[in-house]
mmCIF file of C-alpha atoms and ligand atoms in Angstrom:
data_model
loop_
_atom_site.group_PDB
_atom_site.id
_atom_site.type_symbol
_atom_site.label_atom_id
_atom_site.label_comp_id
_atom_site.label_asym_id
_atom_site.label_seq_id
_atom_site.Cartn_x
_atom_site.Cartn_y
_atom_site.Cartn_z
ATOM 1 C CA UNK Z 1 65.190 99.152 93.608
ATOM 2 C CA UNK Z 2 62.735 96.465 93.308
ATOM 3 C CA UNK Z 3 64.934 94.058 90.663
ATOM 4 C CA UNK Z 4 68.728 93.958 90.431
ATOM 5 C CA UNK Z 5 70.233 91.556 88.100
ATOM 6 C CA UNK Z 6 73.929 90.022 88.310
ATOM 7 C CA UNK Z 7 75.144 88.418 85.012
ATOM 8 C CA UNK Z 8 77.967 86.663 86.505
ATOM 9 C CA UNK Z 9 77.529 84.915 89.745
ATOM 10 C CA UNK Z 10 81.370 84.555 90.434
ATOM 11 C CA UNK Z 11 83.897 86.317 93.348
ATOM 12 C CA UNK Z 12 83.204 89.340 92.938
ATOM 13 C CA UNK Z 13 79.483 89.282 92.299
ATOM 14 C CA UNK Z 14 79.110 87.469 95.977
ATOM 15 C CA UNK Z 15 81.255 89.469 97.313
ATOM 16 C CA UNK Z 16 78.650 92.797 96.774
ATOM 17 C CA UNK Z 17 75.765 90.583 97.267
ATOM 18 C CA UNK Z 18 77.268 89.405 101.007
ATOM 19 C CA UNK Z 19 78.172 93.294 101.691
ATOM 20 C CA UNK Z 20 74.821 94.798 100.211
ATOM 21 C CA UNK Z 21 72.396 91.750 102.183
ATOM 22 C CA UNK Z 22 74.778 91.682 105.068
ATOM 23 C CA UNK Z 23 74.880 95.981 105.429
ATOM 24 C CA UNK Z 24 70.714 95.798 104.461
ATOM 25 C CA UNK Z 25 71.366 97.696 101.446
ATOM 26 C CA UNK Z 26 69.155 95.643 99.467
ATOM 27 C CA UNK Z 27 67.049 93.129 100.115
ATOM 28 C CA UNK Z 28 67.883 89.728 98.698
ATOM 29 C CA UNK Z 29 64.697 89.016 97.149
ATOM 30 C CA UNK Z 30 65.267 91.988 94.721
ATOM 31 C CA UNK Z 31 68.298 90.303 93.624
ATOM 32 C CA UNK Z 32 68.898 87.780 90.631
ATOM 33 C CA UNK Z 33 71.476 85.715 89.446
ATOM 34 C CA UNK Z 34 72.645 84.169 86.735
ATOM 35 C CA UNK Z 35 75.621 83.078 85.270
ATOM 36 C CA UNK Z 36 77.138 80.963 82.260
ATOM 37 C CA UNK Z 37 77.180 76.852 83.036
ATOM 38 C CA UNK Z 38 77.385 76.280 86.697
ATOM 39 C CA UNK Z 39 74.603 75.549 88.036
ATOM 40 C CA UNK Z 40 75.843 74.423 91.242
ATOM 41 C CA UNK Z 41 77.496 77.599 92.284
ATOM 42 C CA UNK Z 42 73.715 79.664 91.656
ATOM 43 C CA UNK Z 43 72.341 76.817 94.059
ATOM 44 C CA UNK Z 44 75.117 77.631 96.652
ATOM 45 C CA UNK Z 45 74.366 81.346 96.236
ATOM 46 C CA UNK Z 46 70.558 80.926 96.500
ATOM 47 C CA UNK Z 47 71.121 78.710 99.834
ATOM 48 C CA UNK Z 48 73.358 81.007 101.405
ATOM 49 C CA UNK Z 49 71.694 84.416 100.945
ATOM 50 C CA UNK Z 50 67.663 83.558 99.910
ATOM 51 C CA UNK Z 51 68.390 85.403 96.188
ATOM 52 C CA UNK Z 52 66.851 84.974 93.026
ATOM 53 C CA UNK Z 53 67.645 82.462 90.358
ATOM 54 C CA UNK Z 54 67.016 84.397 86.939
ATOM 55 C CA UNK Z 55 65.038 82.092 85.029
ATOM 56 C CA UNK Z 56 65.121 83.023 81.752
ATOM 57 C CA UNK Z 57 66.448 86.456 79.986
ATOM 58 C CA UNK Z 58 63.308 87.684 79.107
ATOM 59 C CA UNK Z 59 63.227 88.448 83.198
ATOM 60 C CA UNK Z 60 65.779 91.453 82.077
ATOM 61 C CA UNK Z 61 63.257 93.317 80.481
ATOM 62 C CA UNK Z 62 61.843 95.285 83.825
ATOM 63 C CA UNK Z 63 65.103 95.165 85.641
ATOM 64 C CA UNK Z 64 66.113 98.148 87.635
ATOM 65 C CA UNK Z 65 70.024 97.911 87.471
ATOM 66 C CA UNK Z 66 71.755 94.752 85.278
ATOM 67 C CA UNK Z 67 74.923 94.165 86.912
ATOM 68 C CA UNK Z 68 77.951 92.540 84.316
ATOM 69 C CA UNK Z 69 80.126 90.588 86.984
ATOM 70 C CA UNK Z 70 82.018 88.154 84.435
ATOM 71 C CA UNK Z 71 85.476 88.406 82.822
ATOM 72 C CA UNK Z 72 86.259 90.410 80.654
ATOM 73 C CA UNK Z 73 87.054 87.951 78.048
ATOM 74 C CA UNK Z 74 83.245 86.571 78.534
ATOM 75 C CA UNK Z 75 81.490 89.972 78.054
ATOM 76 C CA UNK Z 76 81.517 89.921 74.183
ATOM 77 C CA UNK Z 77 79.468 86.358 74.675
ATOM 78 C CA UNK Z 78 77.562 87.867 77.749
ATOM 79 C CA UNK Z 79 76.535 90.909 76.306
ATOM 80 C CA UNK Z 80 75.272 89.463 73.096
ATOM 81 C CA UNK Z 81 73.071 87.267 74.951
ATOM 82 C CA UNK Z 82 71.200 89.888 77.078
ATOM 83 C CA UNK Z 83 71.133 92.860 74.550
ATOM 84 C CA UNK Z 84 67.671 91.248 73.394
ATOM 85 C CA UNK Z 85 65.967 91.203 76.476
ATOM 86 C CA UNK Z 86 66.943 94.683 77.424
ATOM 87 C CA UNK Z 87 64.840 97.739 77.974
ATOM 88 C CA UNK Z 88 65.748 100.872 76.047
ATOM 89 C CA UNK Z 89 66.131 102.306 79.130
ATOM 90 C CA UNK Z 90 67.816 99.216 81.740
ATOM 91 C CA UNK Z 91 70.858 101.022 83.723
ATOM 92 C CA UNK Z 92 74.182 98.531 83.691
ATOM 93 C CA UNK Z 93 76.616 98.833 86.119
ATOM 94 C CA UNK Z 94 79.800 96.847 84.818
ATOM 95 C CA UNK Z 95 82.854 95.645 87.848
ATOM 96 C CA UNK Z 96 84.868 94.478 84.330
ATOM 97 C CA UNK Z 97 88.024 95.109 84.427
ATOM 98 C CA UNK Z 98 89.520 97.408 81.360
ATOM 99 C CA UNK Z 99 86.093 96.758 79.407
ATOM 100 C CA UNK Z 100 84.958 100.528 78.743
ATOM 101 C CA UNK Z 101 81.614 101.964 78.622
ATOM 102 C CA UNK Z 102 82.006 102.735 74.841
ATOM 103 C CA UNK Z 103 82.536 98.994 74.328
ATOM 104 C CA UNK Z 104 79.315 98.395 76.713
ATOM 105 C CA UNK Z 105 77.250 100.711 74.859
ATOM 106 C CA UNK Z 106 78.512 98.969 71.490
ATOM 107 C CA UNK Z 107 76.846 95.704 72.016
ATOM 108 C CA UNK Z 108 73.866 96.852 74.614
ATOM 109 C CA UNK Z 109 73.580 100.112 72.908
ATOM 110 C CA UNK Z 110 73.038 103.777 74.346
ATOM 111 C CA UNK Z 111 71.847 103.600 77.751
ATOM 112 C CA UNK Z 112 72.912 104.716 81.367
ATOM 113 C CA UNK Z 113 75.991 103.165 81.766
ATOM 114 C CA UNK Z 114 78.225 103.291 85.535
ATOM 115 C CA UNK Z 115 81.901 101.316 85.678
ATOM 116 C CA UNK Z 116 82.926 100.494 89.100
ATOM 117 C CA UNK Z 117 85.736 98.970 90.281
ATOM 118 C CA UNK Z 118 85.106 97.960 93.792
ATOM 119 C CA UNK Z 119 87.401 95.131 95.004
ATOM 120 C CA UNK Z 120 86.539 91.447 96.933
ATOM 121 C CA UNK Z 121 86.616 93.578 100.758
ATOM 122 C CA UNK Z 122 82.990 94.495 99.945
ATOM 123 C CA UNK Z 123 81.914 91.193 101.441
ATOM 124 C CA UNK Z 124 82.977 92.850 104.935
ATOM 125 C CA UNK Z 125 81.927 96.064 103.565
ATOM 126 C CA UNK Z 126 85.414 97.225 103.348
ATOM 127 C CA UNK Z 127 85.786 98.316 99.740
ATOM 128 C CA UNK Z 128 87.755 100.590 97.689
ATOM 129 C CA UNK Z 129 85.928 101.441 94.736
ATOM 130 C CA UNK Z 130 86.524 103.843 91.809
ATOM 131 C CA UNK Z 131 83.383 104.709 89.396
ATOM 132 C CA UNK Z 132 82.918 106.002 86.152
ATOM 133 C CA UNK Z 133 79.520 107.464 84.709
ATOM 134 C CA UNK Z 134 78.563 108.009 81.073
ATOM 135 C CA UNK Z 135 76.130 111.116 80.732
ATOM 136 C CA UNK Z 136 73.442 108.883 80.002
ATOM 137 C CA UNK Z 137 73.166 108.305 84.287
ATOM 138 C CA UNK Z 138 71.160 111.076 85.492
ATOM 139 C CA UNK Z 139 72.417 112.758 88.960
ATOM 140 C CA UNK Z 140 69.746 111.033 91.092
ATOM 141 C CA UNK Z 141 71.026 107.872 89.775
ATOM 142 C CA UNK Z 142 74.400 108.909 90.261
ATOM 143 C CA UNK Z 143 73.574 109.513 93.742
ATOM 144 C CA UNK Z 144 72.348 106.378 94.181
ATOM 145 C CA UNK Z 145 74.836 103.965 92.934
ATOM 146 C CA UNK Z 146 77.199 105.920 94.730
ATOM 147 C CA UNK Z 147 74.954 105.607 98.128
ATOM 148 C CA UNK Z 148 74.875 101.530 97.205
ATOM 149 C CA UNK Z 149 78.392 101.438 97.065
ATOM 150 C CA UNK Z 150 79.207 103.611 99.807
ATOM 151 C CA UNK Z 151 77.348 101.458 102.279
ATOM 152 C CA UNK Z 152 80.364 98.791 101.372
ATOM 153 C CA UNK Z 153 82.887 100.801 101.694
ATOM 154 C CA UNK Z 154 84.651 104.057 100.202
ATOM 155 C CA UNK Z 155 83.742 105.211 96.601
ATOM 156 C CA UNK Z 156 85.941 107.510 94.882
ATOM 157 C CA UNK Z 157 84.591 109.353 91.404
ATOM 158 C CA UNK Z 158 87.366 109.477 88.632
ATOM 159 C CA UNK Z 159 87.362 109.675 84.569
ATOM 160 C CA UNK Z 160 87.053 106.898 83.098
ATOM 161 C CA UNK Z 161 90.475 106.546 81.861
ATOM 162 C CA UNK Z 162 91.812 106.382 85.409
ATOM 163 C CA UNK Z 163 89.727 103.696 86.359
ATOM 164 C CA UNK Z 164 93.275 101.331 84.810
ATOM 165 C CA UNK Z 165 95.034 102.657 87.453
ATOM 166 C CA UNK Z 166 92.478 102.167 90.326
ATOM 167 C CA UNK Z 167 91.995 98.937 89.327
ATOM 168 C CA UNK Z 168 95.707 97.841 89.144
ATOM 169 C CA UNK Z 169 95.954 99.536 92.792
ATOM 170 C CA UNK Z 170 93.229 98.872 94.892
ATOM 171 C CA UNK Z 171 91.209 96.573 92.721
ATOM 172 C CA UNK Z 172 93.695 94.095 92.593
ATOM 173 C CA UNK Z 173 95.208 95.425 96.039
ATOM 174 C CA UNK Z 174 94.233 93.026 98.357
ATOM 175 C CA UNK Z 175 95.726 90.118 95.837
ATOM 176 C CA UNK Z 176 98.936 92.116 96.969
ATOM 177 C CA UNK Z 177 98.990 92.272 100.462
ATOM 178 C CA UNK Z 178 97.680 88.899 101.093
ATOM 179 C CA UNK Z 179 100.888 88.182 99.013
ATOM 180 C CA UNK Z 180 103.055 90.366 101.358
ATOM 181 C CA UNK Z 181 101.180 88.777 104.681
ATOM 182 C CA UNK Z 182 101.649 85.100 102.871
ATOM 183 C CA UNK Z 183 106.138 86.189 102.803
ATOM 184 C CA UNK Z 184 105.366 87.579 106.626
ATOM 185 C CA UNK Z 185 104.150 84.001 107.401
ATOM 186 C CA UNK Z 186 106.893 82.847 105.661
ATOM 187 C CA UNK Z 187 109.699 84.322 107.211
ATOM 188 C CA UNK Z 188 108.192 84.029 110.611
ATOM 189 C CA UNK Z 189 107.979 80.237 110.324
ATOM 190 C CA UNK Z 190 112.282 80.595 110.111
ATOM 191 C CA UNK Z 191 111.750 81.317 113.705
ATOM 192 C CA UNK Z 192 109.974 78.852 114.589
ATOM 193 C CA UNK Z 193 106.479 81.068 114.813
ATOM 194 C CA UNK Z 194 103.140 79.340 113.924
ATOM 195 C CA UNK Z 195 101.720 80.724 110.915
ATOM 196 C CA UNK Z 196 98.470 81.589 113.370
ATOM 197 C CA UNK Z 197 100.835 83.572 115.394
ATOM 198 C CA UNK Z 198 102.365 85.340 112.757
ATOM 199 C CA UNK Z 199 99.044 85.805 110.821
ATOM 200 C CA UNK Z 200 97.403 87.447 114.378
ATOM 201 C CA UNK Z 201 100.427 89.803 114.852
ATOM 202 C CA UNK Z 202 100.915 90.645 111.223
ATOM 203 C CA UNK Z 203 97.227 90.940 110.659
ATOM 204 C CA UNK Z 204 96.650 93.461 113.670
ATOM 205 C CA UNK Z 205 100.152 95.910 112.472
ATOM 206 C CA UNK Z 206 98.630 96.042 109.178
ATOM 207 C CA UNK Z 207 94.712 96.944 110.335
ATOM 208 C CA UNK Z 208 96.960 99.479 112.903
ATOM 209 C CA UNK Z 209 99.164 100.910 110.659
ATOM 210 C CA UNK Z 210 96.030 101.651 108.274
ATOM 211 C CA UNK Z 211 94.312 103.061 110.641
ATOM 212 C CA UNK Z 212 97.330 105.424 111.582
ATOM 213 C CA UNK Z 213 97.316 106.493 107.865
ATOM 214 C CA UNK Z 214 93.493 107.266 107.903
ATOM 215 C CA UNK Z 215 93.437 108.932 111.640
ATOM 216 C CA UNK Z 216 96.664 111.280 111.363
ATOM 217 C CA UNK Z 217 97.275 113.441 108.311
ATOM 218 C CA UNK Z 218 101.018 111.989 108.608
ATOM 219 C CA UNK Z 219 102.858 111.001 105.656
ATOM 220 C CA UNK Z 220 103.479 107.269 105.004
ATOM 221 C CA UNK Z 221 107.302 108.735 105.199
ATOM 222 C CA UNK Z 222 106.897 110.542 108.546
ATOM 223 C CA UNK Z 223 105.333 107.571 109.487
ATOM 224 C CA UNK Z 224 107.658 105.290 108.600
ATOM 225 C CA UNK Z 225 110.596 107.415 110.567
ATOM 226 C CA UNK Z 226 109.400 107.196 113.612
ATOM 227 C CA UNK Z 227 109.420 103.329 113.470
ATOM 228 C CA UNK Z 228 112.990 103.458 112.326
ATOM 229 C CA UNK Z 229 115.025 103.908 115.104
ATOM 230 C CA UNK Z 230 118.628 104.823 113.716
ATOM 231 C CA UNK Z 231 121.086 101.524 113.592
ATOM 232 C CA UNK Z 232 117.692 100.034 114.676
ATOM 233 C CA UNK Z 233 115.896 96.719 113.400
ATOM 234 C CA UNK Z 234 113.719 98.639 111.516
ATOM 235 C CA UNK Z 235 116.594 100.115 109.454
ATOM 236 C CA UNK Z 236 117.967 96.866 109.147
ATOM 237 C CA UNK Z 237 114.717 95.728 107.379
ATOM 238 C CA UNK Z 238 114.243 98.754 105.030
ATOM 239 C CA UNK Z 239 118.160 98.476 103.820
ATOM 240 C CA UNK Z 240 116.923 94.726 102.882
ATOM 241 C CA UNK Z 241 113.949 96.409 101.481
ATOM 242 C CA UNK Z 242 115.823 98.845 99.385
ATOM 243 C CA UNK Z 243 118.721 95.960 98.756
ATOM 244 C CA UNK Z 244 116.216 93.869 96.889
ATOM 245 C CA UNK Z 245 114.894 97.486 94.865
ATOM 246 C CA UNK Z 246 111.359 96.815 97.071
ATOM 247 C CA UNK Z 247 109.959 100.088 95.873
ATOM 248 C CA UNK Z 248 111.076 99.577 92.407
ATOM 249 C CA UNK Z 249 109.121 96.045 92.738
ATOM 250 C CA UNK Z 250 105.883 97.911 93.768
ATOM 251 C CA UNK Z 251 105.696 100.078 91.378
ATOM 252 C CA UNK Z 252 106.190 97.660 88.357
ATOM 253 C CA UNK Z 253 103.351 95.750 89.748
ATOM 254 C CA UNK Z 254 100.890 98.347 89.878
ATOM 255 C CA UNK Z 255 102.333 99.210 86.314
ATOM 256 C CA UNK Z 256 101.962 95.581 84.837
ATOM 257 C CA UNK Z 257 98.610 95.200 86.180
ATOM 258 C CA UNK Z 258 97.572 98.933 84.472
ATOM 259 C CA UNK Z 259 98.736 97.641 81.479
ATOM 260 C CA UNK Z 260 96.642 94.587 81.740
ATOM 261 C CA UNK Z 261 93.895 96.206 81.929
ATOM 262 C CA UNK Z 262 94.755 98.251 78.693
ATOM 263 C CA UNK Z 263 95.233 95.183 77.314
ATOM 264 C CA UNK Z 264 92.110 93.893 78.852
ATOM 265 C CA UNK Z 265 90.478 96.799 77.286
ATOM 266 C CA UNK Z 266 91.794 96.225 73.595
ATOM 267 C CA UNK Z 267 91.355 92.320 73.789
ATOM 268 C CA UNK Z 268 87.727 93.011 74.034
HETATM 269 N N1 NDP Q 1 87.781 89.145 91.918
HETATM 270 C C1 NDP Q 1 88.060 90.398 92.221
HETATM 271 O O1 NDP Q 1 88.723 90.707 93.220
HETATM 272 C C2 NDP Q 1 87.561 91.498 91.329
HETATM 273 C C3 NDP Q 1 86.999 91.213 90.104
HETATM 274 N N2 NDP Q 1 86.557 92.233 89.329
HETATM 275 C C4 NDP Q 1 85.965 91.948 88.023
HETATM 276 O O2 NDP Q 1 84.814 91.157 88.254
HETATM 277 C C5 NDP Q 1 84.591 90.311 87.134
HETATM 278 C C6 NDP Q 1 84.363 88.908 87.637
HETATM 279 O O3 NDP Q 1 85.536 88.526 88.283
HETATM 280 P P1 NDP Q 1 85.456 87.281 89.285
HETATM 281 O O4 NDP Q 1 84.196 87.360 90.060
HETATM 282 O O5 NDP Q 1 86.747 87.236 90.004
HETATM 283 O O6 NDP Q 1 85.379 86.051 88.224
HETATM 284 P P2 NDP Q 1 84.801 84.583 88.469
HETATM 285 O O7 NDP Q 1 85.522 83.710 87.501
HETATM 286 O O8 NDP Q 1 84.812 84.274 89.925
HETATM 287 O O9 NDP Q 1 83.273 84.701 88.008
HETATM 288 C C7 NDP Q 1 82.950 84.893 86.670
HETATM 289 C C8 NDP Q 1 81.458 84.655 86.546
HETATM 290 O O10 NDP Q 1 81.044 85.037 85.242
HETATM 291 C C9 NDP Q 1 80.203 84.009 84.738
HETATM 292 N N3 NDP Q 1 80.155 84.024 83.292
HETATM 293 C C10 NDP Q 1 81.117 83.740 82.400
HETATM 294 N N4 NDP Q 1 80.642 83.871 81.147
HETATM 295 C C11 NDP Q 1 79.342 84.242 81.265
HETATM 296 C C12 NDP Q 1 78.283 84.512 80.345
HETATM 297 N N5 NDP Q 1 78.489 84.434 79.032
HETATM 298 N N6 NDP Q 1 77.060 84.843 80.829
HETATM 299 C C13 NDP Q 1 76.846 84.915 82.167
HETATM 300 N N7 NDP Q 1 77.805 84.678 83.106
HETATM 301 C C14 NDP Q 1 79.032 84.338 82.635
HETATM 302 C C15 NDP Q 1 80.796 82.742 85.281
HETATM 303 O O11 NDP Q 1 79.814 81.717 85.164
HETATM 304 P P3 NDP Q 1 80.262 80.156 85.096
HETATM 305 O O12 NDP Q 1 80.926 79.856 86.400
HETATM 306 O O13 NDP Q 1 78.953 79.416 84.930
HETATM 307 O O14 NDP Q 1 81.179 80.034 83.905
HETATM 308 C C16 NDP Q 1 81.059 83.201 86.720
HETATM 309 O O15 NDP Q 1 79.881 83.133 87.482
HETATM 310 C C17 NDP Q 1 85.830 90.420 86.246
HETATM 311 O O16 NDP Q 1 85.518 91.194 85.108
HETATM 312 C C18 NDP Q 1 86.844 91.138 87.105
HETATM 313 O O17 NDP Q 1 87.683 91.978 86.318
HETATM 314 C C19 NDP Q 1 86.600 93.555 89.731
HETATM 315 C C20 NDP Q 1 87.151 93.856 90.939
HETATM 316 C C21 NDP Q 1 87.711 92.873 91.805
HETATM 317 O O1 LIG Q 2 92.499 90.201 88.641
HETATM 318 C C1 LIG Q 2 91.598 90.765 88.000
HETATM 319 O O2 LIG Q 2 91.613 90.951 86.782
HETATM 320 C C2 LIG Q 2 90.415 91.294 88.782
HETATM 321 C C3 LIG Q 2 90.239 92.813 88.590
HETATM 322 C C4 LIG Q 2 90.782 93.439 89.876
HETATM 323 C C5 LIG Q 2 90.895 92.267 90.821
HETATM 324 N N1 LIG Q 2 90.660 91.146 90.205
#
């Protein structure tokens, strides 16, 4: 593709620019960039990986792929701004969260239209991303959204509709277990261990036990037992866990952030 456009310049639009320039996926001169007000920020982004300043909107008009990478409560504003300069036939690939594709196609009209939820671990190429077509995106293109995304990380096909859960679970994932590594740090500190040491220790179980999840076909649980020695430490930890209703805990937060993206969805 010889001219991708980002409308929204913000963390999650560097974050697939730094994966796609730094995995050669696209070269950076085929990308442009825009955003609302901050000039300063498209300067930084220009320095640091030789893209494209979108001049004007009337630039839109032969664009390949026009990327929407602002909030959700910006689209409405975004959207009206760039329906204009749009070809009939411009492909948009949204990373909103809860916006849908029938509220895309309502102020850019009927067009190819892809929803992906990728999350901020694309700038290492690391992503987890869910994606939604409409049938406007012919299989070739399918193909090839899918290839852009795979080469920064996993991609995972769903309806639409799921695509509130993927984002309250691995779209806002990372949000969580930098959370979890931030109480690790915490309680470590107690005992008189440097947040560096704890960070290098904690950091190195977590890429471990991940990769024991993806090697093995072992379940989490099976996992889990053979950590827990019984009247071990381990067991002394999960009784905490389940003391302070831990699971209960993760599983309203993945449901509070679904709903927010319902919401997200309605407020639109
Ligand atoms: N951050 C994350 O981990 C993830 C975010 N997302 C989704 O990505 C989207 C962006 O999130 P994030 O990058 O974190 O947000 P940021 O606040 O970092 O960036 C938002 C960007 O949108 C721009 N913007 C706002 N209004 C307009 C407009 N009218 N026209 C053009 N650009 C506009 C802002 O420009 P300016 O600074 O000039 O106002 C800014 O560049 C959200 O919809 C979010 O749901 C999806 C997955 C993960
Ligand atoms: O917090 C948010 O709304 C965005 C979507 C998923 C991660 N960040």
């Amino acid at each position: 593709m010889q001219k991708i456009i980002f409308i929204g310049a913000g963390s999650m639009a560097e974050a697939l620019i730094h994966g796609w320039i730094k995995k050669n996926v696209i070269n950076p001169h085929a990308l442009f960039i825009s955003n609302r007000s901050n000039k300063e920020r498209l300067n930084e982004l220009v320095e640091s990986y030789d893209v494209n300043l979108l001049e004007d909107h009337t630039h839109l008009r032969d664009a390949d792929l026009v990327i929407l990478a602002m909030k959700p409560k910006d689209a409405r504003a975004a959207m009206e701004v760039i329906a204009p300069h749009l070809s009939a036939d411009t492909a948009i690939l949204s990373v909103l969260a809860g916006v849908s594709i029938d509220t895309i196609e309502q102020h850019l009209g009927s067009r190819p239209i892809a929803r992906v939820m990728p999350n901020t671990s694309a700038t290492i190429g690391m992503s987890a991303s869910g994606i939604a077509f409409n049938n406007h995106v012919t299989d070739v293109k399918r193909a090839l959204y899918i290839q852009m995304l795979e080469a920064i990380g996993i991609v995972i096909e769903v309806e639409e509709e799921k695509l509130h859960a993927v984002t309250a679970l691995s779209g806002s994932g990372p949000a969580y277990l930098y959370y979890l590594v931030e109480a690790f740090e915490q309680a470590g500190a107690e005992f008189g261990l440097s947040k560096e040491i704890v960070r290098e220790l904690m950091v190195q179980t977590i890429a471990g036990s991940a990769e024991m999840l993806k090697s093995g076909n072992l379940e989490p649980s099976l996992l889990r037992k053979k950590v827990t020695s019984p009247g071990g430490t381990t067991e002394a930890g999960i009784k905490a866990l389940e003391s302070m209703s831990f699971n209960e805990a993760i599983v309203n937060c993945v449901r509070s952030a679904e709903n927010r993206s319902r919401e997200l969805a309605r407020e639109e």
